[in-house]
Coordinates of N, CA and C in Angstrom, one line a residue:
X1 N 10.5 -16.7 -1.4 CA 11.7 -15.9 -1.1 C 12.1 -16.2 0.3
X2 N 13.0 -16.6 0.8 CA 14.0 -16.6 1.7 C 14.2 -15.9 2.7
X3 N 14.1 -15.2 4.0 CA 14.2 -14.7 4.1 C 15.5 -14.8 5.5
X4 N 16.6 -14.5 5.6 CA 17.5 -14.5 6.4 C 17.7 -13.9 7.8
X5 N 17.3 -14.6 8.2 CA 17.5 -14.4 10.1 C 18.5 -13.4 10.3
X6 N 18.3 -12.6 10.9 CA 19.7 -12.5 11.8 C 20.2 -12.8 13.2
X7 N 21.3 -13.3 13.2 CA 21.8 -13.9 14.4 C 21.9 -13.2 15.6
X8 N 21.8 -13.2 17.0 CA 21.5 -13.0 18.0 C 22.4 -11.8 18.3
X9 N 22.5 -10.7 18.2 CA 24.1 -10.1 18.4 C 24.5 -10.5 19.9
X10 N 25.9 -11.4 20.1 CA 26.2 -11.6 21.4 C 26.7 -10.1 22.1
X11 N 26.7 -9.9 22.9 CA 27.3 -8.9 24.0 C 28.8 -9.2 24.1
X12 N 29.3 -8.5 24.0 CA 30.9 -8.7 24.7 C 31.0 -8.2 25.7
X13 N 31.9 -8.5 27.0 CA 32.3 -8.0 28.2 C 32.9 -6.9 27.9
X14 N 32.8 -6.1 29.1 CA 33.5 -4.7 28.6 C 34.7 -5.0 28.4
X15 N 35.7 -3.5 28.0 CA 36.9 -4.2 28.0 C 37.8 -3.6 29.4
X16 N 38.5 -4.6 29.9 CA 39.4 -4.0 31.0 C 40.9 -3.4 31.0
X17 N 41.5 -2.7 31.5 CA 42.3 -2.6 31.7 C 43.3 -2.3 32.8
X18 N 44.4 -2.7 32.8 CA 45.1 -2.3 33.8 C 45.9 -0.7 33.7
X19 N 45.5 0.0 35.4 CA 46.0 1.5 35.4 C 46.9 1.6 36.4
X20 N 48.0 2.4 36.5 CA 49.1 2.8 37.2 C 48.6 3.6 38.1
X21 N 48.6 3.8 39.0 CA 48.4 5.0 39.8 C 49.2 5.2 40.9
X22 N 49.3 6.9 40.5 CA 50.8 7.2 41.2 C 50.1 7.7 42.9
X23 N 49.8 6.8 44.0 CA 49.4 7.1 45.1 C 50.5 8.1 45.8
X24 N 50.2 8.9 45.8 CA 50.9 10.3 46.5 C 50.5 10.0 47.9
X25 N 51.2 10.0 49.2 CA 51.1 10.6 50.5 C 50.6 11.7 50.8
X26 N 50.8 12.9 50.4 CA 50.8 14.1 50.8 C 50.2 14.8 50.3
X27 N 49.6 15.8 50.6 CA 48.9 16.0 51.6 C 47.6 15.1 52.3
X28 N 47.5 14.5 53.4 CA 46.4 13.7 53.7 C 45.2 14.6 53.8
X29 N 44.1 14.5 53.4 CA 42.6 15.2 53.9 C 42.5 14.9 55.6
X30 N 42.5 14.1 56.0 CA 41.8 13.5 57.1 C 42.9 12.4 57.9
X31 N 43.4 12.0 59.0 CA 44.4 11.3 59.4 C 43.1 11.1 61.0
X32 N 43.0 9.5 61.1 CA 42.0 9.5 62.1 C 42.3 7.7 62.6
X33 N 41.9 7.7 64.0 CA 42.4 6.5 64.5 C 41.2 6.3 65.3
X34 N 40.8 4.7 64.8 CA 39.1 4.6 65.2 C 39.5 3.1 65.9
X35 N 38.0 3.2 66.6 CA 37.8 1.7 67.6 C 36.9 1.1 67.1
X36 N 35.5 1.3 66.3 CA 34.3 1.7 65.8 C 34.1 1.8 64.0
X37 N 33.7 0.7 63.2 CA 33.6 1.0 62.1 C 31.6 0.2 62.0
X38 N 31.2 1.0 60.8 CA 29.7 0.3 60.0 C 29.9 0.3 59.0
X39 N 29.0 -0.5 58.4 CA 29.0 -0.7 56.9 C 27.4 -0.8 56.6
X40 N 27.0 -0.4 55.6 CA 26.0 0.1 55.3 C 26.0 -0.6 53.4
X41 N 24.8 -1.0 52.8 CA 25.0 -1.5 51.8 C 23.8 -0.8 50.9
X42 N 24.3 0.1 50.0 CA 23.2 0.9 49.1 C 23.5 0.1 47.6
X43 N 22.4 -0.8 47.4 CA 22.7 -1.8 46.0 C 24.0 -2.7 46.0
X44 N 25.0 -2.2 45.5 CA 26.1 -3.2 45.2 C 27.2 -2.6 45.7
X45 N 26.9 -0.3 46.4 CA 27.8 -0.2 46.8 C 28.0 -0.1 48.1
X46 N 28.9 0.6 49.4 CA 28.9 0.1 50.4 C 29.8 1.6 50.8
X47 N 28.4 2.3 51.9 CA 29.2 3.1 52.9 C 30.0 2.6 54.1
X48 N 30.6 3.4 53.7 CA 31.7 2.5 55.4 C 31.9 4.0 56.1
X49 N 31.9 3.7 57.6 CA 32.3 4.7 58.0 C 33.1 3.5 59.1
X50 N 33.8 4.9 60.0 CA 34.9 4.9 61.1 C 34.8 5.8 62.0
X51 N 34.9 5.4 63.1 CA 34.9 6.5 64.0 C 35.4 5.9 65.5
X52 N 35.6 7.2 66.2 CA 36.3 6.8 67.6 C 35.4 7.1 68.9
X53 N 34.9 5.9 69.1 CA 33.8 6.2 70.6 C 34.3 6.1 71.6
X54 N 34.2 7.0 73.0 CA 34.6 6.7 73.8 C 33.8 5.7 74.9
X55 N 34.4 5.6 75.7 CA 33.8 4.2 76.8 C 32.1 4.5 77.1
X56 N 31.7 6.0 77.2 CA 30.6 6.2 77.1 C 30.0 6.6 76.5
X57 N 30.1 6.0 75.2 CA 29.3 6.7 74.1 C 29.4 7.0 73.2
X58 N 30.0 8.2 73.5 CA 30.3 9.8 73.0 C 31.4 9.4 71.9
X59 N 31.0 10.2 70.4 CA 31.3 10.2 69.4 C 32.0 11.1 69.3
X60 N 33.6 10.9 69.3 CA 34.8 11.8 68.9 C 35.3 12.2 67.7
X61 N 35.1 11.7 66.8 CA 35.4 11.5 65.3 C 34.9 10.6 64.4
X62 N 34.8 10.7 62.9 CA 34.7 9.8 62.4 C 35.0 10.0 60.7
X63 N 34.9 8.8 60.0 CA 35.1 9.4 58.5 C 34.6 8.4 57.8
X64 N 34.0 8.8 56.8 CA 32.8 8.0 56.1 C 33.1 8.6 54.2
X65 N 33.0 7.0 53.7 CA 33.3 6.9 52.4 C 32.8 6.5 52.0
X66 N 32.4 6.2 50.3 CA 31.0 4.8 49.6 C 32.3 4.1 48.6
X67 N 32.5 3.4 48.7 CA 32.8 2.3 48.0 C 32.3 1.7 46.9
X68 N 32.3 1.9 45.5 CA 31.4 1.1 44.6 C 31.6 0.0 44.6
X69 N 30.7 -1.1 44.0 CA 30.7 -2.5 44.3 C 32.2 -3.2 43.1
X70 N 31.6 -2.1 41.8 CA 32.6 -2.3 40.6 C 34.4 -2.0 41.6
X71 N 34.4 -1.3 42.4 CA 35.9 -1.0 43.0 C 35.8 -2.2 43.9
X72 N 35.0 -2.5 44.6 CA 35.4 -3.3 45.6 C 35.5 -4.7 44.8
X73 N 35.2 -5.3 44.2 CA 35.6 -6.2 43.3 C 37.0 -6.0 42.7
X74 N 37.1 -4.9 42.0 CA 38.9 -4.7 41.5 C 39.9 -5.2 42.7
X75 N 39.1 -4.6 43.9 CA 40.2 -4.8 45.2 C 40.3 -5.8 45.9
X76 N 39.2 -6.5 45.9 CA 39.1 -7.8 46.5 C 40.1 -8.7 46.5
X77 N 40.8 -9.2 45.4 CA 41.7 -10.2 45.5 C 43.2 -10.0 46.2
X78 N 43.2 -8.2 46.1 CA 44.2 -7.9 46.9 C 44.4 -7.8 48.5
X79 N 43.1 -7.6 48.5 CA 42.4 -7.4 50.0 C 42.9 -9.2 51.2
X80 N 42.3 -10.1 50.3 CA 42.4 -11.4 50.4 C 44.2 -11.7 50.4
X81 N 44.6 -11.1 49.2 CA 46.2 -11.9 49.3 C 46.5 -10.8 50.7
X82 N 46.4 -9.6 51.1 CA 46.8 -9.3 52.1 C 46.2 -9.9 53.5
X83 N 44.7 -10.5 53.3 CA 44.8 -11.0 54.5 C 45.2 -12.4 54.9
X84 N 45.5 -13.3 53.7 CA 46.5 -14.5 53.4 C 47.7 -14.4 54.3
X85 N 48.5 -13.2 53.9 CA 49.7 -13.1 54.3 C 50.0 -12.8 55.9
X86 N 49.1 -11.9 56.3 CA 49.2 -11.8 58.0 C 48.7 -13.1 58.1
X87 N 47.7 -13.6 58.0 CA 47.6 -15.4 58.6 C 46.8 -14.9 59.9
X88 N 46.2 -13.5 60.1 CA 45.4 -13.5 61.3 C 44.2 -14.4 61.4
X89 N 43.4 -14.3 62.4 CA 42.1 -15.1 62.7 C 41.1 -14.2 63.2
X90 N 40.0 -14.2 62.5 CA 38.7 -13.2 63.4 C 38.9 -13.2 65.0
X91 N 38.5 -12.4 64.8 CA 38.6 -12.0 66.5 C 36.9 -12.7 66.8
X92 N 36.4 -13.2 67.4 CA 34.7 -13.4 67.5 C 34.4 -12.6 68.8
X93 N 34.7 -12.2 69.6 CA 34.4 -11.8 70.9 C 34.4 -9.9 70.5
X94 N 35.3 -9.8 69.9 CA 35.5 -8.3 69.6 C 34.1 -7.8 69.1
X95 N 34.0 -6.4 69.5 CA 33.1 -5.7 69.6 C 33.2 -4.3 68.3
X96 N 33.4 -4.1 67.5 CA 34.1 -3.4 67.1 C 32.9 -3.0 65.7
X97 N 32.1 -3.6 65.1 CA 31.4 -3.1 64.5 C 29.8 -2.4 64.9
X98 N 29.4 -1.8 64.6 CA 28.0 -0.9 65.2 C 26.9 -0.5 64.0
X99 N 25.8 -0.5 64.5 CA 24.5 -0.2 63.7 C 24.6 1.5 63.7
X100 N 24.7 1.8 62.5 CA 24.3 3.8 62.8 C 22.9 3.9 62.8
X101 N 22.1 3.1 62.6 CA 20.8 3.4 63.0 C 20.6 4.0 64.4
X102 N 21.8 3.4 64.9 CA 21.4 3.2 66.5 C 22.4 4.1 67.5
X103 N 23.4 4.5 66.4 CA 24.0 5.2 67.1 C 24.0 7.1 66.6
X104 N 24.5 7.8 68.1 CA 24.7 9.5 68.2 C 25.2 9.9 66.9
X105 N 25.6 9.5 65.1 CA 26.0 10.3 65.0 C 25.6 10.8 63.5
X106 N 26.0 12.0 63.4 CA 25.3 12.7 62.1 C 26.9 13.0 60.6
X107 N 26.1 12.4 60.3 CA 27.3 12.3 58.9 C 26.9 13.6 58.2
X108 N 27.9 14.2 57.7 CA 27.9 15.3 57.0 C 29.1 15.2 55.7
X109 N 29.5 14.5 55.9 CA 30.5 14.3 54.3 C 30.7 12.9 54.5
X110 N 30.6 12.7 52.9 CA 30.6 11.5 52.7 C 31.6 11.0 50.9
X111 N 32.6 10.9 51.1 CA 33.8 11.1 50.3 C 33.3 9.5 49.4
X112 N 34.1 9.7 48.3 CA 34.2 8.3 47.4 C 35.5 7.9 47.1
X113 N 35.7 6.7 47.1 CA 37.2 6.6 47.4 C 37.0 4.9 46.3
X114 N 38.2 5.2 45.5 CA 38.2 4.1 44.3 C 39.3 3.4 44.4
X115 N 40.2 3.9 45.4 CA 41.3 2.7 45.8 C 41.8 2.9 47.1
X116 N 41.8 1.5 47.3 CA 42.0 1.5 49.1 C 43.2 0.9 49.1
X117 N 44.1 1.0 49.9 CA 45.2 0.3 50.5 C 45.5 -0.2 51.9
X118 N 45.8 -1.3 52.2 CA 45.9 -1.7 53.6 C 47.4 -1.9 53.9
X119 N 47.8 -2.0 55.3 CA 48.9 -2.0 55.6 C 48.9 -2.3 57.0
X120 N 49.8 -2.7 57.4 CA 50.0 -2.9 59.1 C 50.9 -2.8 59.5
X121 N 51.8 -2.8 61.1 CA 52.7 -2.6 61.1 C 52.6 -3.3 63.1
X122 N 52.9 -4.5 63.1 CA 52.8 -5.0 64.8 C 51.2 -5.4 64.1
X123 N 50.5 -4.9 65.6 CA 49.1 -4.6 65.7 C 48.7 -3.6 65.3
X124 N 49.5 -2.7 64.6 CA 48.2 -1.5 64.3 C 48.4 -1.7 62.8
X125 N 47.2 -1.7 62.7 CA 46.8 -1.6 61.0 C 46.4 -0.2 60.7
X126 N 46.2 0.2 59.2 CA 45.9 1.1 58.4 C 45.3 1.0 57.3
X127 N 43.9 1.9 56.6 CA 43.1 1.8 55.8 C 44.1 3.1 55.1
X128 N 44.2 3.2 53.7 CA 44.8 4.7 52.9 C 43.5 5.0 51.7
X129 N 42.4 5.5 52.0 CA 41.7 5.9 51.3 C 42.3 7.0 50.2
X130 N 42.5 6.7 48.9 CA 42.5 7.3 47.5 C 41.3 7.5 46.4
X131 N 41.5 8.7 45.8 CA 40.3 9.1 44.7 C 41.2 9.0 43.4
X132 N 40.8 8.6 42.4 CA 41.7 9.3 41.2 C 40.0 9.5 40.3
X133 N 40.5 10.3 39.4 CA 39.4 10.8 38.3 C 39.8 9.9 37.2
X134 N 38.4 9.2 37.0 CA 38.5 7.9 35.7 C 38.4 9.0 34.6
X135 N 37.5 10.0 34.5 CA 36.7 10.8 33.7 C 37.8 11.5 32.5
X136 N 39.3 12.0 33.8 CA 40.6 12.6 32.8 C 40.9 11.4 31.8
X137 N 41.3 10.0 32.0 CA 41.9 9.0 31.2 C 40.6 9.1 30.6
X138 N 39.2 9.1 30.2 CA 38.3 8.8 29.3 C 38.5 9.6 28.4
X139 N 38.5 11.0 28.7 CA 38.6 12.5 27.9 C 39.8 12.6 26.8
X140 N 41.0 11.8 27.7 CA 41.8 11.6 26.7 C 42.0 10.1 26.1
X141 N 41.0 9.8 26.1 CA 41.2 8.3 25.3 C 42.3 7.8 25.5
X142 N 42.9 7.7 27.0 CA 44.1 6.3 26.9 C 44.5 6.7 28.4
X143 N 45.4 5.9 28.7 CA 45.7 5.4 29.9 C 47.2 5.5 30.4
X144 N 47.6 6.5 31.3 CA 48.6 6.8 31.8 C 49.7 5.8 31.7
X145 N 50.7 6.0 31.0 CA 52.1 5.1 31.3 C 52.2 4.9 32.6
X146 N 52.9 3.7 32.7 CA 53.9 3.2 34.0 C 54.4 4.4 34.8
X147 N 55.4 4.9 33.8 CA 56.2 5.8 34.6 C 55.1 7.2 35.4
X148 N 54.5 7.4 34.3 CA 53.8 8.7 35.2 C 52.7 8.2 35.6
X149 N 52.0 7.2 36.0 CA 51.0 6.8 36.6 C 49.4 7.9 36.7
X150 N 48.6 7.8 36.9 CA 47.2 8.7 37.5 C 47.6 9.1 38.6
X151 N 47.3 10.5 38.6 CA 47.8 11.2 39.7 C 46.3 10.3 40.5
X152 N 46.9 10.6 41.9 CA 44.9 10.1 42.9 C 45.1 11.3 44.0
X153 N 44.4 11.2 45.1 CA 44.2 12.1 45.8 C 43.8 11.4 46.8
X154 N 45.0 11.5 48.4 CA 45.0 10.9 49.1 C 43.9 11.6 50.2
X155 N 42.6 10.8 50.5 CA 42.4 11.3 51.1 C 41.4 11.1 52.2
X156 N 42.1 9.7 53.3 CA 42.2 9.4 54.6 C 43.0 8.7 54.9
X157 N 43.7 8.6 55.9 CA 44.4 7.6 56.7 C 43.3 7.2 57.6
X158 N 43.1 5.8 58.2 CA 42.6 5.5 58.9 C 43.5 4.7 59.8
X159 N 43.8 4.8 61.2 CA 44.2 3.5 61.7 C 43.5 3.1 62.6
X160 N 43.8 2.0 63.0 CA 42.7 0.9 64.1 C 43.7 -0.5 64.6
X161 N 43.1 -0.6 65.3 CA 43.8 -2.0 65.8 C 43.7 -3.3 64.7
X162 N 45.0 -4.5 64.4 CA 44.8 -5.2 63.5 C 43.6 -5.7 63.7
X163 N 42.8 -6.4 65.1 CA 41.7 -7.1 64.8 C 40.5 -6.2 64.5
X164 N 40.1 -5.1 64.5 CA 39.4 -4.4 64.1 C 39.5 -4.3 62.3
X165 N 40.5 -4.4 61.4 CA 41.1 -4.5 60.4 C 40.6 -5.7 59.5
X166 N 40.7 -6.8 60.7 CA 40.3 -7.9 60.3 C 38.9 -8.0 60.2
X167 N 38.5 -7.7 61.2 CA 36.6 -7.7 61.2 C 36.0 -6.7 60.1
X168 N 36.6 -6.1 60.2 CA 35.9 -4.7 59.0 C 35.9 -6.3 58.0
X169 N 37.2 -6.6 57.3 CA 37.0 -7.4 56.0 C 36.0 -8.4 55.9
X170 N 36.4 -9.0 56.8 CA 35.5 -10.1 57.1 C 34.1 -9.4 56.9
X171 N 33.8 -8.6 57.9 CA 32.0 -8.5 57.3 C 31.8 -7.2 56.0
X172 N 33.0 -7.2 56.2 CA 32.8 -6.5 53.8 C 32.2 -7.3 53.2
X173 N 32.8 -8.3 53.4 CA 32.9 -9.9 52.3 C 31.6 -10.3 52.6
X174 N 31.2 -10.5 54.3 CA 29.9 -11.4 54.6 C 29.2 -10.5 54.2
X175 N 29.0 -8.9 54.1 CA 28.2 -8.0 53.7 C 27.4 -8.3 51.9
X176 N 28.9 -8.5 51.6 CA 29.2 -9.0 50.0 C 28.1 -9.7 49.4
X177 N 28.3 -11.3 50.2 CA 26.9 -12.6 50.4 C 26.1 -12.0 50.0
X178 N 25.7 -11.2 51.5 CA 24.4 -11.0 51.7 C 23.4 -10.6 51.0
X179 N 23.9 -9.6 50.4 CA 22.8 -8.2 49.5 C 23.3 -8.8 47.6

């Protein structure tokens, strides 16, 4: 008697798709202008914070988000064509990233943000942290038209100087490498 293998079941990739989201301005959570960013890498995802130190020290503000590895991938290529297009160069002398191990300050909220937007305008750049809920489009089995997009929920402005802008990415990416 014969008996018939069965064949390996292959895996298929998930499936992807593309989502609209309608990024509202208004109301912002949080509107903050930093000198000072860290990045922090838990597995694949990545806390970022921001904040504004003064000459001595002293911690004036700050805002802190986790980034999943799965989002920062979605965003990546956009991240890149935006920094293609300004044509900037690392800054290497700039001073602008910091260890929180080492530094005054105590985080107390820590937001998740699944789409980021960059922008600039001169030298000053801007980070637009957005949330949208994946969990409503699952519930309803399908995926927001064009026109009405995923509502999201805006909620940080960040601004900083472009070369602070620059460095954040740059050691996203080297962050990226590393871990």
């Amino acid at each position: 008697m014969a008996v018939a293998k069965k064949s390996p079941r292959k895996q298929s990739a998930p499936k992807e798709k593309n989502i609209h989201l309608d990024v509202r301005h208004e109301p912002v959570r949080k509107v903050l202008f930093c000198n000072k960013f860290a990045i922090e890498a838990d597995g694949e995802n990545r806390l970022l914070v921001f904040l504004f130190q003064s000459r001595t020290g002293d911690i004036y503000d700050s805002y802190s988000t986790v980034v999943t590895g799965q989002d920062m991938m979605s965003l990546k290529d956009n991240w890149l064509d935006y920094l293609g297009q300004i044509g900037m160069e690392l800054v290497k002398d700039a001073d602008y990233q910091v260890n929180l191990r080492s530094m005054p300050i105590k985080i107390s909220t820590i937001e998740s943000s699944n789409f980021v937007r960059l922008g600039r305008v001169g030298n000053v750049a801007e980070f637009r942290f957005f949330n949208f809920p994946i969990s409503r489009m699952l519930d309803r089995g399908e995926i927001a038209p064009k026109s009405s997009g995923v509502e999201t929920t805006f909620l940080a402005l960040v601004r900083c100087d472009l070369s602070l802008q620059i460095q954040f990415l740059a050691a996203l990416f080297e962050n990226e490498v590393e871990n």
